Coordinates of C-alpha atoms in Angstrom, one line a residue:
M1 CA 63.6 -10.4 -20.1
V2 CA 63.6 -10.3 -23.8
A3 CA 67.1 -11.5 -24.6
P4 CA 69.0 -14.5 -23.0
E5 CA 71.1 -13.8 -19.9
S6 CA 74.3 -14.0 -22.0
F7 CA 73.2 -10.9 -23.9
Y8 CA 73.6 -8.9 -20.6
D9 CA 76.9 -10.4 -19.6
G10 CA 79.2 -7.6 -18.6
N11 CA 82.3 -9.9 -18.7
D12 CA 81.9 -11.0 -22.3
E13 CA 83.6 -8.4 -24.5
F14 CA 81.5 -9.6 -27.4
A15 CA 78.2 -9.0 -25.6
P16 CA 76.6 -5.6 -26.0
F17 CA 77.3 -4.6 -22.4
G18 CA 80.7 -6.3 -22.1
N19 CA 82.7 -3.1 -22.8
D20 CA 83.0 0.3 -21.0
H21 CA 80.5 2.2 -23.1
G22 CA 78.0 -0.6 -23.2
S23 CA 78.3 -1.1 -19.5
D24 CA 77.8 2.6 -18.8
I25 CA 74.7 2.6 -21.0
L26 CA 73.2 -0.5 -19.4
G27 CA 73.8 1.1 -15.9
A28 CA 72.1 4.3 -17.0
L29 CA 69.2 2.3 -18.3
E30 CA 68.9 0.4 -15.1
D31 CA 69.0 3.7 -13.1
W32 CA 66.4 5.2 -15.5
Y33 CA 64.0 2.4 -14.8
A34 CA 64.6 2.6 -11.1
T35 CA 63.6 6.2 -11.1
G36 CA 60.3 5.6 -13.1
G37 CA 61.4 5.1 -16.7
Q38 CA 58.7 3.4 -18.8
D39 CA 59.0 0.7 -21.5
D40 CA 57.3 3.0 -24.1
D41 CA 60.0 5.6 -23.6
V42 CA 63.1 3.4 -24.0
P43 CA 63.7 4.4 -27.7
Q44 CA 63.8 8.1 -26.7
F45 CA 66.0 7.2 -23.7
L46 CA 68.5 5.5 -26.0
I47 CA 68.4 8.2 -28.7
D48 CA 69.1 10.8 -25.9
T49 CA 71.9 8.7 -24.4
L50 CA 73.6 8.1 -27.8
A51 CA 73.3 11.8 -28.6
R52 CA 75.1 12.7 -25.3
Y53 CA 77.9 10.4 -26.6
G54 CA 78.0 12.4 -29.8
Y55 CA 76.1 9.9 -31.9
P56 CA 72.5 11.2 -32.3
P57 CA 70.7 8.4 -34.2
S58 CA 67.7 9.3 -36.3
A59 CA 64.4 8.1 -34.9
H60 CA 63.8 6.3 -38.2
L61 CA 66.4 3.7 -37.1
W62 CA 63.8 2.1 -34.7
S63 CA 61.9 0.8 -37.7
A64 CA 64.8 0.5 -40.1
D65 CA 66.1 -2.8 -41.5
S66 CA 69.5 -4.0 -40.6
D67 CA 71.2 -2.7 -43.8
T68 CA 69.9 0.9 -43.0
A69 CA 71.1 0.7 -39.4
R70 CA 74.5 -0.6 -40.4
A71 CA 74.8 2.2 -43.0
W72 CA 74.1 4.7 -40.3
A73 CA 76.7 3.1 -38.0
R74 CA 79.3 3.2 -40.8
A75 CA 78.6 6.9 -41.5
A76 CA 78.6 7.9 -37.8
G77 CA 82.3 8.8 -37.7
D78 CA 85.8 7.5 -37.0
D79 CA 85.0 5.8 -33.7
D80 CA 83.6 2.6 -35.3
Y81 CA 84.3 0.6 -32.1
F82 CA 82.0 2.9 -30.1
V83 CA 79.2 2.8 -32.7
Q84 CA 79.4 -1.0 -32.9
A85 CA 79.4 -1.3 -29.1
T86 CA 76.3 0.8 -28.7
A87 CA 74.3 0.2 -31.9

């Protein structure tokens, strides 16, 4: 585990997975791993998942600094809550 257990808390609305969208994405990631997903493919899994939600992030975000990622999130559209919950 890379992050502390609190990071994965589904009951804490301020944790990344403590909201409906975040919980759905965590569940999809768990299912993906259970069916053979590999660590090296996680970035593409997340890009594909966000694209299905209508927020296709650019692959450059994986090596971007925080300011660049935040700029992408602000420009992603009107649903800021969703972007913040998943970014």
